[in-house]
mmCIF file of N, CA and C in Angstrom:
data_model
loop_
_atom_site.group_PDB
_atom_site.id
_atom_site.type_symbol
_atom_site.label_atom_id
_atom_site.label_comp_id
_atom_site.label_asym_id
_atom_site.label_seq_id
_atom_site.Cartn_x
_atom_site.Cartn_y
_atom_site.Cartn_z
ATOM 1 N N MET I 939 -70.316 8.563 31.422
ATOM 2 C CA MET I 939 -69.363 7.747 30.772
ATOM 3 C C MET I 939 -68.069 8.532 30.598
ATOM 4 N N LYS I 940 -67.038 7.870 30.934
ATOM 5 C CA LYS I 940 -65.736 8.496 30.876
ATOM 6 C C LYS I 940 -65.082 8.189 29.526
ATOM 7 N N THR I 941 -64.560 9.233 28.862
ATOM 8 C CA THR I 941 -63.892 9.019 27.569
ATOM 9 C C THR I 941 -62.392 8.968 27.792
ATOM 10 N N LYS I 942 -61.752 8.094 27.042
ATOM 11 C CA LYS I 942 -60.297 7.978 27.128
ATOM 12 C C LYS I 942 -59.667 8.959 26.157
ATOM 13 N N LYS I 943 -58.648 9.632 26.628
ATOM 14 C CA LYS I 943 -57.945 10.568 25.771
ATOM 15 C C LYS I 943 -56.808 9.812 25.084
ATOM 16 N N LEU I 944 -56.799 9.859 23.740
ATOM 17 C CA LEU I 944 -55.755 9.176 22.974
ATOM 18 C C LEU I 944 -54.485 10.013 22.982
ATOM 19 N N LYS I 945 -53.377 9.345 23.196
ATOM 20 C CA LYS I 945 -52.098 10.039 23.155
ATOM 21 C C LYS I 945 -51.523 9.867 21.751
ATOM 22 N N ALA I 946 -51.234 10.976 21.113
ATOM 23 C CA ALA I 946 -50.686 10.951 19.763
ATOM 24 C C ALA I 946 -49.882 12.222 19.539
ATOM 25 N N PHE I 947 -49.089 12.217 18.476
ATOM 26 C CA PHE I 947 -48.322 13.407 18.110
ATOM 27 C C PHE I 947 -49.239 14.399 17.418
ATOM 28 N N THR I 948 -49.023 15.636 17.722
ATOM 29 C CA THR I 948 -49.792 16.665 17.031
ATOM 30 C C THR I 948 -49.130 16.959 15.690
ATOM 31 N N LEU I 949 -49.850 17.623 14.827
ATOM 32 C CA LEU I 949 -49.320 17.975 13.521
ATOM 33 C C LEU I 949 -48.096 18.874 13.658
ATOM 34 N N LEU I 950 -48.120 19.778 14.599
ATOM 35 C CA LEU I 950 -46.987 20.677 14.814
ATOM 36 C C LEU I 950 -45.737 19.903 15.228
ATOM 37 N N GLU I 951 -45.886 18.944 16.104
ATOM 38 C CA GLU I 951 -44.741 18.131 16.518
ATOM 39 C C GLU I 951 -44.157 17.347 15.338
ATOM 40 N N MET I 952 -45.016 16.825 14.485
ATOM 41 C CA MET I 952 -44.562 16.076 13.304
ATOM 42 C C MET I 952 -43.792 16.995 12.351
ATOM 43 N N ILE I 953 -44.275 18.195 12.146
ATOM 44 C CA ILE I 953 -43.603 19.142 11.258
ATOM 45 C C ILE I 953 -42.240 19.527 11.807
ATOM 46 N N ILE I 954 -42.153 19.735 13.108
ATOM 47 C CA ILE I 954 -40.872 20.084 13.733
ATOM 48 C C ILE I 954 -39.859 18.950 13.559
ATOM 49 N N VAL I 955 -40.290 17.726 13.760
ATOM 50 C CA VAL I 955 -39.400 16.570 13.582
ATOM 51 C C VAL I 955 -38.929 16.483 12.134
ATOM 52 N N LEU I 956 -39.817 16.683 11.179
ATOM 53 C CA LEU I 956 -39.440 16.642 9.766
ATOM 54 C C LEU I 956 -38.452 17.750 9.421
ATOM 55 N N ILE I 957 -38.625 18.929 9.979
ATOM 56 C CA ILE I 957 -37.699 20.038 9.730
ATOM 57 C C ILE I 957 -36.312 19.701 10.284
ATOM 58 N N ILE I 958 -36.254 19.139 11.472
ATOM 59 C CA ILE I 958 -34.973 18.766 12.077
ATOM 60 C C ILE I 958 -34.267 17.709 11.231
ATOM 61 N N ILE I 959 -34.995 16.694 10.787
ATOM 62 C CA ILE I 959 -34.420 15.638 9.942
ATOM 63 C C ILE I 959 -33.928 16.222 8.625
ATOM 64 N N SER I 960 -34.680 17.146 8.050
ATOM 65 C CA SER I 960 -34.279 17.780 6.784
ATOM 66 C C SER I 960 -32.993 18.570 6.950
ATOM 67 N N ILE I 961 -32.858 19.271 8.047
ATOM 68 C CA ILE I 961 -31.633 20.038 8.308
ATOM 69 C C ILE I 961 -30.437 19.098 8.453
ATOM 70 N N LEU I 962 -30.606 17.999 9.166
ATOM 71 C CA LEU I 962 -29.518 17.034 9.330
ATOM 72 C C LEU I 962 -29.092 16.434 7.991
ATOM 73 N N ILE I 963 -30.044 16.120 7.139
ATOM 74 C CA ILE I 963 -29.738 15.569 5.815
ATOM 75 C C ILE I 963 -29.022 16.612 4.962
ATOM 76 N N ALA I 964 -29.480 17.856 5.028
ATOM 77 C CA ALA I 964 -28.852 18.921 4.243
ATOM 78 C C ALA I 964 -27.403 19.154 4.660
ATOM 79 N N VAL I 965 -27.079 18.914 5.903
ATOM 80 C CA VAL I 965 -25.709 19.074 6.377
ATOM 81 C C VAL I 965 -24.865 17.854 6.003
ATOM 82 N N ALA I 966 -25.435 16.669 6.011
ATOM 83 C CA ALA I 966 -24.678 15.437 5.789
ATOM 84 C C ALA I 966 -24.341 15.189 4.322
ATOM 85 N N ILE I 967 -25.195 15.545 3.384
ATOM 86 C CA ILE I 967 -24.981 15.218 1.969
ATOM 87 C C ILE I 967 -23.736 15.881 1.391
ATOM 88 N N PRO I 968 -23.485 17.176 1.579
ATOM 89 C CA PRO I 968 -22.246 17.749 1.031
ATOM 90 C C PRO I 968 -20.990 17.102 1.617
ATOM 91 N N SER I 969 -21.042 16.749 2.870
ATOM 92 C CA SER I 969 -19.913 16.094 3.506
ATOM 93 C C SER I 969 -19.661 14.729 2.872
ATOM 94 N N LEU I 970 -20.704 13.997 2.585
ATOM 95 C CA LEU I 970 -20.591 12.689 1.952
ATOM 96 C C LEU I 970 -20.015 12.818 0.545
ATOM 97 N N ASN I 971 -20.445 13.820 -0.215
ATOM 98 C CA ASN I 971 -19.938 14.043 -1.566
ATOM 99 C C ASN I 971 -18.446 14.356 -1.551
ATOM 100 N N LYS I 972 -17.998 15.103 -0.551
ATOM 101 C CA LYS I 972 -16.580 15.437 -0.437
ATOM 102 C C LYS I 972 -15.747 14.174 -0.246
ATOM 103 N N TYR I 973 -16.207 13.271 0.597
ATOM 104 C CA TYR I 973 -15.468 12.042 0.840
ATOM 105 C C TYR I 973 -15.493 11.126 -0.381
ATOM 106 N N THR I 974 -16.577 11.112 -1.113
ATOM 107 C CA THR I 974 -16.659 10.301 -2.328
ATOM 108 C C THR I 974 -15.658 10.791 -3.363
ATOM 109 N N LYS I 975 -15.588 12.096 -3.565
ATOM 110 C CA LYS I 975 -14.645 12.663 -4.530
ATOM 111 C C LYS I 975 -13.208 12.383 -4.107
ATOM 112 N N SER I 976 -12.915 12.517 -2.831
ATOM 113 C CA SER I 976 -11.575 12.254 -2.322
ATOM 114 C C SER I 976 -11.188 10.787 -2.561
ATOM 115 N N ALA I 977 -12.110 9.881 -2.339
ATOM 116 C CA ALA I 977 -11.839 8.457 -2.562
ATOM 117 C C ALA I 977 -11.597 8.179 -4.043
ATOM 118 N N GLN I 978 -12.350 8.837 -4.923
ATOM 119 C CA GLN I 978 -12.159 8.659 -6.363
ATOM 120 C C GLN I 978 -10.784 9.169 -6.792
ATOM 121 N N GLU I 979 -10.354 10.299 -6.256
ATOM 122 C CA GLU I 979 -9.038 10.842 -6.600
ATOM 123 C C GLU I 979 -7.926 9.907 -6.145
ATOM 124 N N ARG I 980 -8.058 9.357 -4.946
ATOM 125 C CA ARG I 980 -7.042 8.409 -4.462
ATOM 126 C C ARG I 980 -7.019 7.142 -5.308
ATOM 127 N N ALA I 981 -8.197 6.646 -5.669
ATOM 128 C CA ALA I 981 -8.268 5.450 -6.517
ATOM 129 C C ALA I 981 -7.641 5.718 -7.880
ATOM 130 N N ASP I 982 -7.879 6.906 -8.429
ATOM 131 C CA ASP I 982 -7.310 7.268 -9.722
ATOM 132 C C ASP I 982 -5.785 7.301 -9.656
ATOM 133 N N LYS I 983 -5.242 7.897 -8.612
ATOM 134 C CA LYS I 983 -3.787 7.958 -8.458
ATOM 135 C C LYS I 983 -3.188 6.558 -8.317
ATOM 136 N N MET I 984 -3.860 5.690 -7.574
ATOM 137 C CA MET I 984 -3.363 4.324 -7.404
ATOM 138 C C MET I 984 -3.443 3.546 -8.718
ATOM 139 N N ASN I 985 -4.511 3.750 -9.488
ATOM 140 C CA ASN I 985 -4.629 3.094 -10.793
ATOM 141 C C ASN I 985 -3.497 3.537 -11.714
ATOM 142 N N ILE I 986 -3.233 4.849 -11.746
ATOM 143 C CA ILE I 986 -2.163 5.377 -12.589
ATOM 144 C C ILE I 986 -0.829 4.764 -12.187
ATOM 145 N N ARG I 987 -0.587 4.677 -10.911
ATOM 146 C CA ARG I 987 0.676 4.101 -10.419
ATOM 147 C C ARG I 987 0.795 2.625 -10.824
ATOM 148 N N ALA I 988 -0.292 1.866 -10.679
ATOM 149 C CA ALA I 988 -0.260 0.442 -11.041
ATOM 150 C C ALA I 988 -0.033 0.263 -12.540
ATOM 151 N N ILE I 989 -0.677 1.103 -13.358
ATOM 152 C CA ILE I 989 -0.508 1.014 -14.810
ATOM 153 C C ILE I 989 0.923 1.379 -15.198
ATOM 154 N N GLU I 990 1.471 2.412 -14.580
ATOM 155 C CA GLU I 990 2.848 2.809 -14.867
ATOM 156 C C GLU I 990 3.831 1.677 -14.566
ATOM 157 N N GLU I 991 3.669 1.067 -13.417
ATOM 158 C CA GLU I 991 4.588 -0.002 -13.029
ATOM 159 C C GLU I 991 4.432 -1.222 -13.931
ATOM 160 N N ALA I 992 3.198 -1.562 -14.291
ATOM 161 C CA ALA I 992 2.967 -2.680 -15.202
ATOM 162 C C ALA I 992 3.548 -2.381 -16.586
ATOM 163 N N ALA I 993 3.375 -1.146 -17.049
ATOM 164 C CA ALA I 993 3.925 -0.756 -18.351
ATOM 165 C C ALA I 993 5.452 -0.812 -18.329
ATOM 166 N N TYR I 994 6.054 -0.400 -17.240
ATOM 167 C CA TYR I 994 7.508 -0.469 -17.111
ATOM 168 C C TYR I 994 7.985 -1.912 -17.212
ATOM 169 N N LEU I 995 7.344 -2.810 -16.465
ATOM 170 C CA LEU I 995 7.727 -4.224 -16.517
ATOM 171 C C LEU I 995 7.547 -4.792 -17.917
ATOM 172 N N TYR I 996 6.467 -4.412 -18.572
ATOM 173 C CA TYR I 996 6.208 -4.864 -19.941
ATOM 174 C C TYR I 996 7.326 -4.392 -20.874
ATOM 175 N N CYS I 997 7.711 -3.112 -20.745
ATOM 176 C CA CYS I 997 8.766 -2.562 -21.610
ATOM 177 C C CYS I 997 10.102 -3.240 -21.347
ATOM 178 N N VAL I 998 10.430 -3.485 -20.102
ATOM 179 C CA VAL I 998 11.688 -4.151 -19.771
ATOM 180 C C VAL I 998 11.685 -5.578 -20.317
ATOM 181 N N ASP I 999 10.583 -6.297 -20.129
ATOM 182 C CA ASP I 999 10.501 -7.678 -20.620
ATOM 183 C C ASP I 999 10.608 -7.760 -22.143
ATOM 184 N N ASN I 1000 10.176 -6.698 -22.830
ATOM 185 C CA ASN I 1000 10.219 -6.691 -24.294
ATOM 186 C C ASN I 1000 11.378 -5.855 -24.841
ATOM 187 N N ASN I 1001 12.375 -5.582 -24.009
ATOM 188 C CA ASN I 1001 13.588 -4.855 -24.383
ATOM 189 C C ASN I 1001 13.295 -3.515 -25.051
ATOM 190 N N TRP I 1002 12.242 -2.871 -24.629
ATOM 191 C CA TRP I 1002 11.875 -1.551 -25.145
ATOM 192 C C TRP I 1002 11.713 -1.551 -26.667
ATOM 193 N N ALA I 1003 11.341 -2.684 -27.223
ATOM 194 C CA ALA I 1003 11.172 -2.787 -28.681
ATOM 195 C C ALA I 1003 10.017 -1.904 -29.130
ATOM 196 N N ASP I 1004 10.251 -1.140 -30.192
ATOM 197 C CA ASP I 1004 9.234 -0.233 -30.721
ATOM 198 C C ASP I 1004 7.949 -0.959 -31.093
ATOM 199 N N ALA I 1005 8.106 -2.118 -31.706
ATOM 200 C CA ALA I 1005 6.932 -2.857 -32.170
ATOM 201 C C ALA I 1005 6.033 -3.268 -31.001
ATOM 202 N N LYS I 1006 6.631 -3.542 -29.868
ATOM 203 C CA LYS I 1006 5.854 -3.989 -28.710
ATOM 204 C C LYS I 1006 5.339 -2.833 -27.864
ATOM 205 N N THR I 1007 6.137 -1.760 -27.731
ATOM 206 C CA THR I 1007 5.747 -0.675 -26.827
ATOM 207 C C THR I 1007 4.941 0.417 -27.516
ATOM 208 N N LYS I 1008 4.951 0.467 -28.828
ATOM 209 C CA LYS I 1008 4.186 1.484 -29.548
ATOM 210 C C LYS I 1008 2.701 1.124 -29.470
ATOM 211 N N GLY I 1009 1.898 2.090 -29.088
ATOM 212 C CA GLY I 1009 0.462 1.842 -28.979
ATOM 213 C C GLY I 1009 0.089 0.952 -27.807
ATOM 214 N N LEU I 1010 0.893 0.964 -26.770
ATOM 215 C CA LEU I 1010 0.627 0.148 -25.586
ATOM 216 C C LEU I 1010 -0.662 0.606 -24.917
ATOM 217 N N THR I 1011 -1.514 -0.347 -24.572
ATOM 218 C CA THR I 1011 -2.794 -0.032 -23.932
ATOM 219 C C THR I 1011 -2.941 -0.836 -22.647
ATOM 220 N N VAL I 1012 -3.905 -0.424 -21.855
ATOM 221 C CA VAL I 1012 -4.201 -1.160 -20.620
ATOM 222 C C VAL I 1012 -4.693 -2.563 -20.969
ATOM 223 N N ASP I 1013 -5.448 -2.697 -22.061
ATOM 224 C CA ASP I 1013 -5.913 -4.029 -22.488
ATOM 225 C C ASP I 1013 -4.745 -4.965 -22.758
ATOM 226 N N THR I 1014 -3.696 -4.437 -23.396
ATOM 227 C CA THR I 1014 -2.510 -5.258 -23.665
ATOM 228 C C THR I 1014 -1.886 -5.722 -22.352
ATOM 229 N N LEU I 1015 -1.777 -4.822 -21.388
ATOM 230 C CA LEU I 1015 -1.188 -5.181 -20.098
ATOM 231 C C LEU I 1015 -2.035 -6.232 -19.373
ATOM 232 N N ILE I 1016 -3.349 -6.131 -19.511
ATOM 233 C CA ILE I 1016 -4.241 -7.122 -18.885
ATOM 234 C C ILE I 1016 -4.110 -8.462 -19.594
ATOM 235 N N ASN I 1017 -4.162 -8.444 -20.923
ATOM 236 C CA ASN I 1017 -4.091 -9.694 -21.700
ATOM 237 C C ASN I 1017 -2.760 -10.407 -21.536
ATOM 238 N N GLU I 1018 -1.685 -9.647 -21.340
ATOM 239 C CA GLU I 1018 -0.358 -10.239 -21.174
ATOM 240 C C GLU I 1018 -0.080 -10.649 -19.728
ATOM 241 N N GLY I 1019 -0.995 -10.338 -18.807
ATOM 242 C CA GLY I 1019 -0.847 -10.761 -17.417
ATOM 243 C C GLY I 1019 -0.087 -9.788 -16.526
ATOM 244 N N TYR I 1020 0.145 -8.577 -16.990
ATOM 245 C CA TYR I 1020 0.852 -7.590 -16.175
ATOM 246 C C TYR I 1020 -0.105 -6.856 -15.222
ATOM 247 N N LEU I 1021 -1.371 -6.863 -15.529
ATOM 248 C CA LEU I 1021 -2.412 -6.255 -14.692
ATOM 249 C C LEU I 1021 -3.579 -7.208 -14.606
ATOM 250 N N ASP I 1022 -4.299 -7.173 -13.499
ATOM 251 C CA ASP I 1022 -5.592 -7.867 -13.487
ATOM 252 C C ASP I 1022 -6.679 -6.808 -13.482
ATOM 253 N N ASN I 1023 -7.824 -7.173 -13.988
ATOM 254 C CA ASN I 1023 -8.896 -6.178 -14.172
ATOM 255 C C ASN I 1023 -10.049 -6.416 -13.214
ATOM 256 N N LYS I 1024 -9.761 -6.986 -12.064
ATOM 257 C CA LYS I 1024 -10.862 -7.271 -11.149
ATOM 258 C C LYS I 1024 -11.516 -5.996 -10.588
ATOM 259 N N ASN I 1025 -10.781 -4.878 -10.577
ATOM 260 C CA ASN I 1025 -11.337 -3.625 -10.070
ATOM 261 C C ASN I 1025 -11.608 -2.622 -11.183
ATOM 262 N N ASP I 1026 -11.742 -3.098 -12.402
ATOM 263 C CA ASP I 1026 -11.993 -2.250 -13.576
ATOM 264 C C ASP I 1026 -10.982 -1.116 -13.636
ATOM 265 N N ILE I 1027 -9.737 -1.498 -13.790
ATOM 266 C CA ILE I 1027 -8.642 -0.536 -13.798
ATOM 267 C C ILE I 1027 -8.535 0.183 -15.145
ATOM 268 N N LYS I 1028 -9.314 -0.211 -16.130
ATOM 269 C CA LYS I 1028 -9.190 0.383 -17.466
ATOM 270 C C LYS I 1028 -9.703 1.815 -17.538
ATOM 271 N N THR I 1029 -10.666 2.171 -16.694
ATOM 272 C CA THR I 1029 -11.247 3.513 -16.777
ATOM 273 C C THR I 1029 -11.014 4.290 -15.484
ATOM 274 N N SER I 1030 -10.869 5.582 -15.642
ATOM 275 C CA SER I 1030 -10.638 6.467 -14.507
ATOM 276 C C SER I 1030 -11.938 6.686 -13.736
ATOM 277 N N PRO I 1031 -11.902 6.574 -12.401
ATOM 278 C CA PRO I 1031 -13.110 6.852 -11.628
ATOM 279 C C PRO I 1031 -13.488 8.328 -11.641
ATOM 280 N N ILE I 1032 -12.556 9.202 -11.992
ATOM 281 C CA ILE I 1032 -12.832 10.639 -12.024
ATOM 282 C C ILE I 1032 -13.447 11.049 -13.350
ATOM 283 N N THR I 1033 -12.792 10.668 -14.447
ATOM 284 C CA THR I 1033 -13.243 11.130 -15.765
ATOM 285 C C THR I 1033 -14.139 10.130 -16.472
ATOM 286 N N GLY I 1034 -14.028 8.862 -16.123
ATOM 287 C CA GLY I 1034 -14.815 7.831 -16.802
ATOM 288 C C GLY I 1034 -14.211 7.419 -18.131
ATOM 289 N N SER I 1035 -13.102 8.028 -18.520
ATOM 290 C CA SER I 1035 -12.464 7.665 -19.789
ATOM 291 C C SER I 1035 -11.334 6.673 -19.531
ATOM 292 N N GLU I 1036 -10.926 5.998 -20.602
ATOM 293 C CA GLU I 1036 -9.862 5.014 -20.464
ATOM 294 C C GLU I 1036 -8.515 5.713 -20.294
ATOM 295 N N TYR I 1037 -7.645 5.057 -19.557
ATOM 296 C CA TYR I 1037 -6.293 5.577 -19.376
ATOM 297 C C TYR I 1037 -5.530 5.414 -20.686
ATOM 298 N N SER I 1038 -4.685 6.389 -20.996
ATOM 299 C CA SER I 1038 -3.808 6.267 -22.162
ATOM 300 C C SER I 1038 -2.366 6.174 -21.680
ATOM 301 N N ILE I 1039 -1.593 5.369 -22.402
ATOM 302 C CA ILE I 1039 -0.189 5.138 -22.041
ATOM 303 C C ILE I 1039 0.678 5.636 -23.180
ATOM 304 N N THR I 1040 1.667 6.444 -22.833
ATOM 305 C CA THR I 1040 2.638 6.913 -23.814
ATOM 306 C C THR I 1040 4.015 6.440 -23.375
ATOM 307 N N VAL I 1041 4.716 5.774 -24.287
ATOM 308 C CA VAL I 1041 6.056 5.277 -23.995
ATOM 309 C C VAL I 1041 7.050 6.083 -24.812
ATOM 310 N N ASP I 1042 7.953 6.765 -24.119
ATOM 311 C CA ASP I 1042 9.043 7.491 -24.773
ATOM 312 C C ASP I 1042 10.270 6.592 -24.682
ATOM 313 N N ARG I 1043 10.483 5.831 -25.750
ATOM 314 C CA ARG I 1043 11.544 4.822 -25.748
ATOM 315 C C ARG I 1043 12.919 5.454 -25.613
ATOM 316 N N GLN I 1044 13.127 6.576 -26.271
ATOM 317 C CA GLN I 1044 14.442 7.216 -26.269
ATOM 318 C C GLN I 1044 14.840 7.692 -24.869
ATOM 319 N N ASN I 1045 13.911 8.334 -24.177
ATOM 320 C CA ASN I 1045 14.195 8.844 -22.827
ATOM 321 C C ASN I 1045 13.788 7.884 -21.732
ATOM 322 N N ARG I 1046 13.257 6.744 -22.132
ATOM 323 C CA ARG I 1046 12.813 5.714 -21.182
ATOM 324 C C ARG I 1046 11.831 6.273 -20.162
ATOM 325 N N LYS I 1047 10.788 6.916 -20.660
ATOM 326 C CA LYS I 1047 9.746 7.471 -19.793
ATOM 327 C C LYS I 1047 8.401 6.874 -20.189
ATOM 328 N N ILE I 1048 7.582 6.673 -19.189
ATOM 329 C CA ILE I 1048 6.226 6.186 -19.392
ATOM 330 C C ILE I 1048 5.293 7.220 -18.787
ATOM 331 N N THR I 1049 4.297 7.643 -19.563
ATOM 332 C CA THR I 1049 3.319 8.609 -19.087
ATOM 333 C C THR I 1049 1.941 7.985 -19.179
ATOM 334 N N VAL I 1050 1.199 8.060 -18.085
ATOM 335 C CA VAL I 1050 -0.179 7.571 -18.055
ATOM 336 C C VAL I 1050 -1.081 8.764 -17.811
ATOM 337 N N ASN I 1051 -2.139 8.890 -18.626
ATOM 338 C CA ASN I 1051 -3.059 10.020 -18.525
ATOM 339 C C ASN I 1051 -4.477 9.484 -18.350
ATOM 340 N N ASN I 1052 -5.236 10.147 -17.487
ATOM 341 C CA ASN I 1052 -6.609 9.701 -17.247
ATOM 342 C C ASN I 1052 -7.639 10.430 -18.102
ATOM 343 N N GLY I 1053 -7.190 11.304 -18.976
ATOM 344 C CA GLY I 1053 -8.106 12.008 -19.874
ATOM 345 C C GLY I 1053 -8.661 13.295 -19.312
ATOM 346 N N ALA I 1054 -8.224 13.704 -18.118
ATOM 347 C CA ALA I 1054 -8.718 14.949 -17.533
ATOM 348 C C ALA I 1054 -8.051 16.137 -18.228
ATOM 349 N N THR I 1055 -8.764 17.214 -18.309
ATOM 350 C CA THR I 1055 -8.193 18.419 -18.897
ATOM 351 C C THR I 1055 -7.427 19.183 -17.827
ATOM 352 N N SER I 1056 -6.612 20.117 -18.261
ATOM 353 C CA SER I 1056 -5.812 20.875 -17.307
ATOM 354 C C SER I 1056 -6.669 21.782 -16.429
ATOM 355 N N SER I 1057 -7.907 22.032 -16.847
ATOM 356 C CA SER I 1057 -8.779 22.882 -16.036
ATOM 357 C C SER I 1057 -9.430 22.107 -14.890
ATOM 358 N N GLY I 1058 -9.288 20.794 -14.889
ATOM 359 C CA GLY I 1058 -9.879 19.980 -13.834
ATOM 360 C C GLY I 1058 -9.072 20.071 -12.551
ATOM 361 N N THR I 1059 -9.568 19.438 -11.504
ATOM 362 C CA THR I 1059 -8.871 19.504 -10.226
ATOM 363 C C THR I 1059 -7.610 18.656 -10.241
ATOM 364 N N THR I 1060 -7.650 17.553 -10.950
ATOM 365 C CA THR I 1060 -6.501 16.668 -11.042
ATOM 366 C C THR I 1060 -6.298 16.306 -12.495
ATOM 367 N N THR I 1061 -5.096 16.478 -12.994
ATOM 368 C CA THR I 1061 -4.870 16.098 -14.384
ATOM 369 C C THR I 1061 -4.670 14.603 -14.499
ATOM 370 N N GLY I 1062 -4.198 13.965 -13.444
ATOM 371 C CA GLY I 1062 -3.998 12.529 -13.484
ATOM 372 C C GLY I 1062 -2.815 12.133 -14.339
ATOM 373 N N LYS I 1063 -2.028 13.086 -14.754
ATOM 374 C CA LYS I 1063 -0.884 12.801 -15.609
ATOM 375 C C LYS I 1063 0.359 12.795 -14.740
ATOM 376 N N ARG I 1064 1.130 11.742 -14.835
ATOM 377 C CA ARG I 1064 2.324 11.623 -14.031
ATOM 378 C C ARG I 1064 3.352 10.869 -14.834
ATOM 379 N N GLU I 1065 4.536 11.403 -14.928
ATOM 380 C CA GLU I 1065 5.587 10.715 -15.662
ATOM 381 C C GLU I 1065 6.341 9.813 -14.717
ATOM 382 N N PHE I 1066 6.641 8.644 -15.214
ATOM 383 C CA PHE I 1066 7.338 7.642 -14.434
ATOM 384 C C PHE I 1066 8.764 7.589 -14.963
ATOM 385 N N ASP I 1067 9.674 8.304 -14.309
ATOM 386 C CA ASP I 1067 11.062 8.309 -14.755
ATOM 387 C C ASP I 1067 11.705 6.982 -14.375
ATOM 388 N N LEU I 1068 12.297 6.373 -15.336
ATOM 389 C CA LEU I 1068 12.878 5.063 -15.112
ATOM 390 C C LEU I 1068 14.297 5.203 -14.587
ATOM 391 N N LEU I 1069 14.599 4.439 -13.575
ATOM 392 C CA LEU I 1069 15.907 4.515 -12.953
ATOM 393 C C LEU I 1069 16.961 3.769 -13.767
ATOM 394 N N PHE I 1070 16.503 2.768 -14.495
ATOM 395 C CA PHE I 1070 17.446 1.926 -15.231
ATOM 396 C C PHE I 1070 17.364 2.244 -16.709
ATOM 397 N N SER I 1071 18.324 2.984 -17.232
ATOM 398 C CA SER I 1071 18.282 3.310 -18.650
ATOM 399 C C SER I 1071 19.119 2.361 -19.459
#
């Protein structure tokens, strides 16, 4: 009686394949993390820019009145229709904290901060110098 020889992978072949896959994953994950961080930094900068521009329009529409511009928040800009919150613009993708807005009425400057410390990679703080004083 003739026996049929089954064709299958040996244990050694399976281990080699698993080692190769593990090496590929180990190389790909740090690269993926780098791109994720880069995308978060770009999103944070764009959020800051959008908040600055919305805050500027809000201040101009309200004649830079202290009562209106003091304590200005992203929620106020959303509720007044200067920003939409479809992309959750209230919190920074880097720090996870809410953006803070500071209005310097005298010098006509608006500063938006994402809550990052100076020791971080990006402070997220940018002053928006107004052209029209």
